[in-house]
């Protein structure tokens, strides 16, 4: 198999959202299983659509055999199921403690950061050789920012637990964590061992994904993960040399490949060509890495549905402007163009005479490089997890720690060094940003779907905690939580961004359903990078176009009443002029 000629036991596929990590990791796992290996394919993405890609194989929190692929099992690290099992395990260790002590720990384990650490605990067990029956464990990870957080946790928790046997955190009582400490150390050693672990950086022939891969390579190197390689997916070559769209697409890709960022030049590099089919089903997945892939004709006859009416993005900005103020949350799968859509909407609102604050919760976002210049009336910021954590610790130490003894202050500071503090700090910063929309427009570019869902979990947990406390206290104060603001259609407008492809549309649909369960109703959908209106005659793009029109019909037939279509553009939509093209 050319993609991984010498696969290690553990292989991580990571990269910017939308580059094809799930397709490539699944195709790799399938190829290894077809060669006679026993393979476990693990998704660490809370928004995974691996079950759809495998055409109905249930994605559960325990290994499930894939029908039609002997030797291949799949597993999803389900954050909620992991948290429930983790709480039960910690409380079981406290059978001889008092009821009051157990209630205290149960309360400490109710926060959203416990959900993250429980997911990480499941992840660590896979790296600590708790599953010796498999020859290979392939990880299909969440988009870059979330994955870097996950891969940094073994070292962070090992350091936090070293010599720390006092007090309690969202992990549970520290004194009962020696089993976890051993597991975390084993995970850290496995990640750093090049004989055991390979990290496959996935990108597309596009400067933004290649730049993110380069930054990731450097961060992983600093963490001790040295064994890396680069896979550039969906490399396009025009077959109709007279087709302007096809030639522009090929030219853009070749230009990006000729200017690889320097950290990537030292890595082994593989290229996977763009295919004329959606990578859904075992036949398509086997063809993805084949030298003789499916032809467009082999994938079956396709009826062409009527496309969506192409309402422009500027019309959406005009509708939003009539509110005068409010929160606009731009959400969706990684790699669909949330940052550029958010920046374009913010720019349009500024041009309407509004004061606008454009911010992001995405650890890997690059708003400054998207705008490229200062715009009068537009404030740009980023919720920086490290900076917010420092600010939060300083605030807690100066308030709660002010009246404590030196020993008590030392214990409090020790507890605040927990990696979970970062999740709490980011939530506080998110809440402050949401509150600013009371008097102005706030356009929030959110992290990719899985990471945003964890932030929504934190928002829900905080709402339940505050509601419970206010019910217990006799007060006439009117309670308004961040969740209540998100649920208020007059305060918050959620814009779901997708690409006209099966995976992004499925994940946008799943995100919409998650939001609706939390009583948050998305306002509109934006379908980005559509090639339907380009008039292309290139055979490969024509084949891709058929799949695009199927997804357009799917949106039209019940997913959204408001839908705005942004065409594929031959120039990158950066800078004010580029964002104007989007509008």
XYZ file of C-alpha atoms in Angstrom:
583
model
C 0.000 0.000 0.000
C 1.730 3.162 -1.212
C 0.207 5.534 1.377
C 1.749 3.767 4.384
C 4.364 1.250 3.181
C 5.536 0.526 6.775
C 2.575 1.239 9.067
C 3.231 1.464 12.807
C 0.832 0.069 15.407
C -0.737 3.481 15.996
C -1.487 5.865 13.110
C -3.096 9.280 13.606
C -4.677 11.158 10.701
C -4.962 14.863 11.478
C -5.333 18.159 9.635
C -7.607 21.078 8.958
C -11.307 20.247 8.733
C -12.568 19.124 5.329
C -9.248 17.846 3.951
C -10.372 14.210 3.853
C -9.046 12.742 7.101
C -12.002 10.391 7.577
C -11.881 9.136 3.965
C -8.128 8.506 4.031
C -8.016 6.982 7.513
C -10.920 4.662 6.676
C -9.421 3.679 3.301
C -6.088 2.988 5.014
C -7.712 0.861 7.736
C -9.672 -1.040 5.080
C -6.540 -1.690 2.998
C -4.696 -3.024 6.060
C -7.631 -5.289 6.924
C -7.791 -6.518 3.313
C -4.102 -7.448 3.594
C -4.893 -9.767 6.513
C -4.285 -7.482 9.498
C -6.627 -7.026 12.452
C -7.417 -3.300 12.550
C -9.363 -1.045 14.915
C -10.482 2.267 13.402
C -11.171 4.859 16.119
C -12.942 8.191 15.689
C -12.079 10.887 18.251
C -14.374 13.424 16.560
C -17.615 14.159 18.407
C -19.118 15.102 15.015
C -17.913 12.036 13.099
C -19.888 10.684 10.141
C -17.867 7.486 9.921
C -21.067 5.437 10.221
C -22.468 7.104 7.100
C -19.211 6.507 5.212
C -19.403 2.813 6.136
C -23.053 2.721 5.012
C -24.817 1.913 8.239
C -22.200 0.227 10.430
C -23.207 1.523 13.882
C -20.649 3.823 15.474
C -20.627 2.798 19.143
C -18.339 3.248 22.149
C -17.104 -0.342 21.827
C -15.499 -2.118 18.837
C -18.023 -3.098 16.135
C -17.187 -5.366 13.186
C -17.615 -3.817 9.728
C -19.759 -5.993 7.456
C -17.959 -6.817 4.220
C -14.515 -6.064 5.694
C -13.164 -9.058 7.648
C -10.533 -7.927 10.146
C -11.857 -4.365 10.533
C -13.625 -2.973 13.594
C -14.736 0.603 14.322
C -15.098 2.472 17.610
C -16.258 5.994 18.439
C -15.107 7.745 21.602
C -18.529 9.043 22.626
C -17.949 11.941 25.077
C -21.234 11.499 26.977
C -20.986 7.715 27.307
C -17.322 8.042 28.321
C -18.186 10.630 30.980
C -20.953 8.451 32.423
C -18.667 5.413 32.649
C -15.852 7.522 34.083
C -18.068 8.952 36.874
C -19.237 5.461 37.785
C -15.635 4.205 37.924
C -14.441 7.060 40.147
C -17.392 6.765 42.534
C -16.899 2.995 42.753
C -13.426 3.677 44.189
C -15.117 5.636 47.013
C -17.323 2.836 48.354
C -15.956 3.347 51.886
C -16.215 7.146 51.891
C -19.022 9.048 53.564
C -22.182 9.994 51.671
C -21.219 13.670 51.936
C -17.791 13.029 50.407
C -19.365 11.027 47.576
C -21.909 13.817 46.907
C -19.086 16.383 46.798
C -17.111 14.365 44.258
C -20.263 13.670 42.221
C -20.844 17.425 41.982
C -17.209 17.965 40.952
C -17.673 15.358 38.225
C -20.755 17.056 36.752
C -18.894 19.739 34.779
C -18.137 19.792 31.065
C -14.400 19.412 31.666
C -15.115 15.933 33.075
C -16.555 15.068 29.666
C -13.273 16.016 28.026
C -11.081 14.132 30.494
C -13.316 11.055 30.286
C -12.931 11.035 26.490
C -9.203 11.409 26.957
C -9.192 8.515 29.444
C -10.760 6.290 26.761
C -8.179 7.532 24.266
C -5.339 6.769 26.706
C -6.544 3.207 27.231
C -6.108 2.574 23.493
C -2.501 3.746 23.657
C -1.716 1.857 26.882
C -1.959 -1.515 25.096
C -5.364 -2.314 26.601
C -6.360 -3.765 23.189
C -3.555 -6.228 22.301
C -5.770 -8.188 19.866
C -5.293 -5.584 17.100
C -2.266 -5.280 14.807
C -3.032 -1.620 14.058
C -5.142 1.100 15.659
C -5.964 3.913 13.229
C -7.231 7.213 14.649
C -9.528 9.448 12.619
C -9.194 12.636 14.637
C -11.145 15.852 15.029
C -9.854 18.962 13.188
C -6.407 20.292 14.102
C -7.059 22.546 17.112
C -9.027 19.899 18.993
C -6.525 17.163 18.089
C -3.528 19.167 19.300
C -5.369 19.616 22.598
C -6.013 15.845 22.788
C -2.411 14.887 21.980
C -1.035 17.364 24.536
C -3.099 15.936 27.407
C -0.962 12.842 28.241
C 1.990 15.064 29.097
C -0.191 17.680 30.812
C -2.022 15.200 33.058
C 1.108 13.170 33.814
C 2.815 16.364 34.991
C -0.227 17.470 36.990
C -0.568 14.153 38.808
C 3.144 13.737 39.547
C 3.434 14.056 43.322
C -0.102 15.452 43.578
C -2.144 13.352 46.008
C -4.146 16.065 47.764
C -7.536 17.562 47.106
C -9.787 16.801 44.143
C -10.408 18.020 40.630
C -12.806 17.159 37.838
C -10.877 13.882 37.522
C -12.063 12.766 40.944
C -10.016 12.418 44.157
C -6.319 12.733 43.332
C -5.324 9.982 45.755
C -7.363 7.465 43.723
C -5.779 8.335 40.395
C -2.604 6.264 40.401
C -4.156 3.842 37.908
C -4.880 6.750 35.547
C -1.400 8.176 36.108
C 0.161 4.905 34.958
C -2.111 4.874 31.934
C -1.334 8.513 31.044
C 2.401 7.823 31.266
C 2.026 4.789 28.984
C 0.063 6.893 26.493
C 2.733 9.598 26.533
C 5.498 7.032 25.912
C 3.565 5.394 23.061
C 2.954 8.735 21.323
C 6.643 9.660 21.483
C 7.887 6.276 20.216
C 8.477 6.421 16.412
C 8.479 2.609 16.305
C 4.884 2.645 17.584
C 3.255 5.870 16.365
C 2.959 7.725 13.054
C 1.161 11.028 12.580
C -0.191 11.534 9.065
C -0.722 15.227 8.350
C -3.495 15.535 5.758
C -3.813 18.645 3.594
C -5.173 19.696 0.232
C -3.297 21.609 -2.481
C -4.366 24.849 -0.831
C -2.190 27.340 1.091
C -4.426 27.479 4.187
C -4.456 23.702 4.755
C -0.727 23.400 3.995
C 0.133 26.257 6.363
C -1.932 24.639 9.102
C -0.207 21.304 8.471
C 3.171 23.049 8.819
C 2.197 24.648 12.144
C 0.849 21.321 13.360
C 4.082 19.573 12.377
C 6.068 22.025 14.484
C 3.729 21.749 17.503
C 3.748 17.952 17.351
C 7.532 18.000 17.080
C 7.702 20.113 20.248
C 5.442 17.558 21.995
C 7.876 14.784 21.065
C 5.892 13.267 18.162
C 8.677 13.061 15.601
C 7.417 10.367 13.203
C 5.321 12.344 10.730
C 4.405 12.236 7.071
C 2.346 14.438 4.768
C -0.510 13.321 2.505
C -1.885 15.874 0.036
C -5.407 14.834 -0.863
C -7.631 15.684 -3.849
C -4.873 16.871 -6.205
C -6.697 17.989 -9.359
C -5.476 17.760 -12.966
C -7.711 19.226 -15.674
C -8.531 16.885 -18.534
C -10.366 19.578 -20.542
C -7.586 22.102 -21.184
C -10.109 24.590 -22.629
C -12.230 24.683 -19.469
C -11.484 27.922 -17.587
C -12.750 26.631 -14.226
C -10.757 23.404 -14.468
C -7.566 25.185 -15.540
C -7.914 27.765 -12.754
C -8.432 24.981 -10.189
C -5.375 23.075 -11.430
C -3.265 26.239 -11.506
C -4.169 27.169 -7.929
C -3.306 23.675 -6.719
C 0.029 23.517 -8.509
C 0.985 26.959 -7.205
C 0.324 25.810 -3.635
C 2.333 22.604 -4.145
C 5.293 24.523 -5.549
C 5.484 26.692 -2.406
C 5.274 24.184 0.435
C 5.999 25.694 3.870
C 9.532 24.778 4.965
C 8.519 22.490 7.912
C 6.837 20.162 5.397
C 9.762 19.838 2.997
C 11.601 17.374 5.258
C 8.619 14.997 5.553
C 7.786 12.010 3.334
C 5.046 13.261 0.982
C 2.318 11.328 -0.831
C -0.326 12.706 -3.199
C -3.845 11.320 -3.682
C -5.655 12.535 -6.826
C -9.161 14.001 -6.753
C -11.679 11.252 -7.460
C -14.937 11.544 -9.441
C -17.045 9.919 -6.700
C -18.133 10.399 -3.087
C -16.155 8.174 -0.711
C -19.210 6.438 0.735
C -19.320 2.638 0.892
C -16.593 -0.012 0.847
C -16.307 -0.065 -2.975
C -15.554 3.674 -3.146
C -13.231 3.548 -0.121
C -11.223 0.707 -1.661
C -11.028 2.664 -4.922
C -9.770 5.841 -3.209
C -6.225 4.493 -2.825
C -6.326 2.213 -5.860
C -4.278 2.685 -9.031
C -7.442 1.762 -10.954
C -10.194 3.793 -9.267
C -13.863 3.824 -10.193
C -14.701 5.756 -13.339
C -17.577 8.260 -13.268
C -19.666 5.864 -15.359
C -18.992 2.934 -13.007
C -20.580 4.716 -10.086
C -24.059 4.401 -11.658
C -26.556 6.565 -13.494
C -27.372 9.825 -11.761
C -30.524 11.861 -12.183
C -30.004 15.610 -12.015
C -32.285 17.378 -9.521
C -33.155 21.042 -9.831
C -30.536 23.209 -8.090
C -31.293 25.581 -5.251
C -32.208 29.167 -6.072
C -28.853 30.946 -5.768
C -29.556 33.646 -3.181
C -26.431 35.683 -2.652
C -24.576 36.081 0.636
C -25.145 39.842 0.530
C -28.896 39.204 0.819
C -28.263 37.336 4.075
C -26.171 40.255 5.374
C -29.010 42.663 4.471
C -31.508 40.551 6.441
C -29.215 40.363 9.475
C -28.610 44.122 9.356
C -32.275 44.920 10.042
C -31.887 43.652 13.623
C -29.480 46.522 14.431
C -27.517 44.386 16.922
C -27.190 40.793 18.092
C -25.055 37.654 18.039
C -24.328 35.929 14.716
C -22.775 32.496 15.258
C -21.198 30.930 12.173
C -20.974 27.161 12.656
C -20.180 24.006 10.689
C -17.714 21.240 9.938
C -14.042 22.181 9.680
C -12.824 23.283 6.264
C -16.170 24.528 4.924
C -15.121 28.193 4.997
C -16.659 29.407 8.269
C -13.908 31.980 8.845
C -14.264 33.603 5.418
C -18.083 33.596 5.609
C -17.961 35.143 9.107
C -15.475 37.796 7.956
C -17.562 38.592 4.858
C -20.759 39.003 6.912
C -18.943 41.215 9.428
C -17.576 43.365 6.600
C -21.048 43.749 5.061
C -22.532 44.811 8.422
C -19.777 47.418 8.907
C -20.593 48.791 5.451
C -24.195 49.152 6.644
C -22.941 51.518 9.359
C -22.971 49.077 12.279
C -20.285 48.606 14.935
C -19.166 44.991 14.690
C -16.998 42.752 16.860
C -15.611 39.771 14.897
C -14.208 37.026 17.115
C -13.380 33.313 16.987
C -13.439 30.340 19.361
C -11.340 28.222 16.979
C -7.799 27.520 18.295
C -6.613 27.147 14.684
C -8.451 30.128 13.147
C -6.658 32.942 11.312
C -9.005 35.932 11.126
C -6.144 38.407 10.638
C -4.815 36.572 7.558
C -8.363 36.416 6.151
C -8.963 40.172 6.485
C -5.332 41.198 5.767
C -6.032 44.801 6.815
C -7.751 46.894 9.460
C -11.334 47.913 8.704
C -12.735 51.033 10.437
C -15.684 50.072 12.649
C -14.610 46.428 12.867
C -13.051 45.088 16.085
C -11.259 41.765 15.629
C -10.313 39.421 18.473
C -9.586 35.789 19.264
C -10.423 33.715 22.320
C -6.891 32.488 23.034
C -7.112 29.401 25.299
C -3.682 29.951 26.910
C -4.226 33.658 27.567
C -7.752 33.050 28.894
C -6.457 30.341 31.226
C -3.824 32.675 32.695
C -6.468 35.400 33.129
C -8.882 32.972 34.802
C -6.273 31.625 37.248
C -5.181 35.158 38.198
C -8.822 36.162 38.749
C -9.603 33.157 40.961
C -6.408 33.564 42.994
C -7.061 37.280 43.597
C -10.710 36.686 44.600
C -11.192 33.276 46.206
C -7.554 32.988 47.210
C -7.333 36.406 48.897
C -8.606 35.224 52.299
C -6.938 31.812 52.327
C -3.901 30.745 54.323
C -0.625 30.157 52.436
C -1.226 26.366 52.499
C -4.801 26.774 51.249
C -3.648 29.142 48.483
C -1.004 26.616 47.425
C -3.664 23.882 47.258
C -6.024 26.123 45.254
C -3.275 27.054 42.788
C -2.338 23.392 42.485
C -5.929 22.531 41.575
C -6.053 25.363 39.026
C -3.055 23.872 37.198
C -5.379 21.088 36.032
C -5.630 20.972 32.198
C -9.419 21.122 32.629
C -9.069 24.736 33.758
C -8.545 25.691 30.107
C -12.027 24.453 29.160
C -13.588 26.486 31.994
C -11.601 29.597 31.050
C -12.608 29.374 27.380
C -16.263 29.060 28.392
C -16.012 32.213 30.533
C -14.469 34.115 27.603
C -17.197 32.791 25.277
C -19.860 34.003 27.736
C -18.339 37.492 27.849
C -18.293 37.662 24.049
C -21.936 36.529 23.816
C -22.955 39.249 26.294
C -21.430 42.007 24.124
C -24.205 41.455 21.563
C -26.639 43.297 23.845
C -25.489 46.589 22.333
C -23.724 45.798 19.031
C -23.240 43.101 16.418
C -20.963 40.223 17.450
C -20.018 37.838 14.642
C -18.552 34.669 16.138
C -16.505 32.299 13.982
C -16.784 29.042 15.918
C -14.441 26.072 16.087
C -15.262 22.997 13.943
C -18.412 21.112 14.884
C -17.033 18.639 17.466
C -15.203 21.287 19.474
C -18.208 23.621 19.319
C -20.496 20.866 20.605
C -18.259 20.495 23.674
C -18.525 24.260 24.202
C -22.312 23.941 23.914
C -22.142 21.165 26.545
C -20.333 23.563 28.867
C -22.981 26.215 28.180
C -25.738 23.747 29.056
C -23.956 22.530 32.205
C -23.496 26.114 33.420
C -27.167 26.890 32.716
C -28.315 23.871 34.758
C -25.977 24.752 37.639
C -27.076 28.405 37.772
C -30.769 27.497 37.489
C -30.406 25.007 40.369
C -28.624 27.566 42.567
C -31.200 30.270 41.873
C -34.053 27.872 42.659
C -32.451 27.083 46.004
C -31.953 30.777 46.856
C -34.903 33.059 47.533
C -34.142 35.941 45.188
C -36.018 38.230 42.853
C -33.009 38.672 40.567
C -33.780 37.832 36.916
C -31.448 35.082 35.702
C -30.089 35.256 32.128
C -27.549 32.579 31.199
C -25.537 32.326 27.952
C -27.731 29.371 26.893
C -30.858 31.504 27.270
C -29.268 34.133 24.990
C -28.434 31.470 22.395
C -32.026 30.211 22.525
C -33.436 33.725 21.977
C -34.093 34.077 18.231
C -34.189 37.860 18.605
C -30.721 37.850 20.182
C -28.881 35.072 18.307
C -28.838 34.056 14.641
C -27.001 30.784 13.918
C -25.636 30.428 10.376
C -24.687 26.887 9.338
C -21.984 26.733 6.653
C -21.497 23.639 4.524
C -20.026 22.468 1.239
C -22.241 20.806 -1.403
C -20.802 17.388 -0.503
C -22.329 14.456 1.383
C -20.109 14.587 4.486
C -20.354 18.331 5.239
C -24.120 18.345 4.585
C -24.642 15.306 6.839
C -22.616 16.906 9.608
C -24.446 20.225 9.216
C -27.718 18.311 9.509
C -26.497 16.509 12.659
C -25.322 19.824 14.139
C -28.695 21.389 13.367
C -30.449 18.523 15.161
C -28.138 18.892 18.192
C -28.861 22.623 18.341
C -32.600 22.053 17.990
C -32.514 19.610 20.928
C -31.029 22.493 22.943
C -33.886 24.734 21.677
C -31.534 26.678 19.386
C -32.974 27.031 15.875
C -30.488 27.780 13.054
C -31.471 30.865 11.047
C -29.979 30.035 7.632
C -27.632 27.745 5.729
C -24.778 28.876 3.484
C -23.583 26.443 0.798
C -19.996 27.463 0.043
C -17.719 26.732 -2.960
C -20.451 25.597 -5.336
C -19.285 24.693 -8.868
C -22.842 24.271 -10.166
C -22.944 27.734 -11.731
C -19.476 27.698 -13.335
C -20.548 25.966 -16.558
C -17.584 23.592 -16.351
C -17.247 20.911 -19.035
C -14.329 19.039 -17.424
C -15.364 15.352 -17.075
C -14.064 14.982 -13.510
C -15.743 18.186 -12.320
C -18.925 17.185 -14.138
C -18.929 13.950 -12.137
C -18.384 15.874 -8.892
C -21.174 18.250 -9.941
C -23.740 15.450 -9.978
C -23.056 14.726 -6.314
C -23.260 18.448 -5.558
C -26.732 18.736 -7.091
C -27.932 15.758 -5.034
C -26.882 17.568 -1.859
C -28.544 20.799 -3.051
C -31.824 18.896 -3.452
C -31.395 17.364 -0.014
C -31.102 20.821 1.580
C -34.004 22.188 -0.440
C -36.281 19.283 0.507
C -36.502 19.973 4.212
C -33.223 20.977 5.875
C -33.495 24.760 5.533
C -35.999 27.357 4.359
C -33.254 29.981 4.023
C -30.270 28.956 1.932
C -27.585 31.116 0.341
C -25.152 29.783 -2.243
C -21.584 31.061 -2.659
C -19.864 30.011 -5.912
C -16.423 28.449 -6.201
C -14.031 31.323 -6.965
C -10.777 31.128 -8.920
C -9.110 33.510 -6.447
C -8.760 32.897 -2.708
C -11.347 35.006 -0.825
C -8.910 36.925 1.382
C -8.633 40.656 1.961
C -11.469 43.133 1.579
C -11.709 42.693 -2.204
C -11.746 38.900 -1.921
C -14.477 39.004 0.738
C -16.484 41.328 -1.508
C -16.441 38.565 -4.140
C -18.067 36.202 -1.625
C -20.800 38.749 -0.962
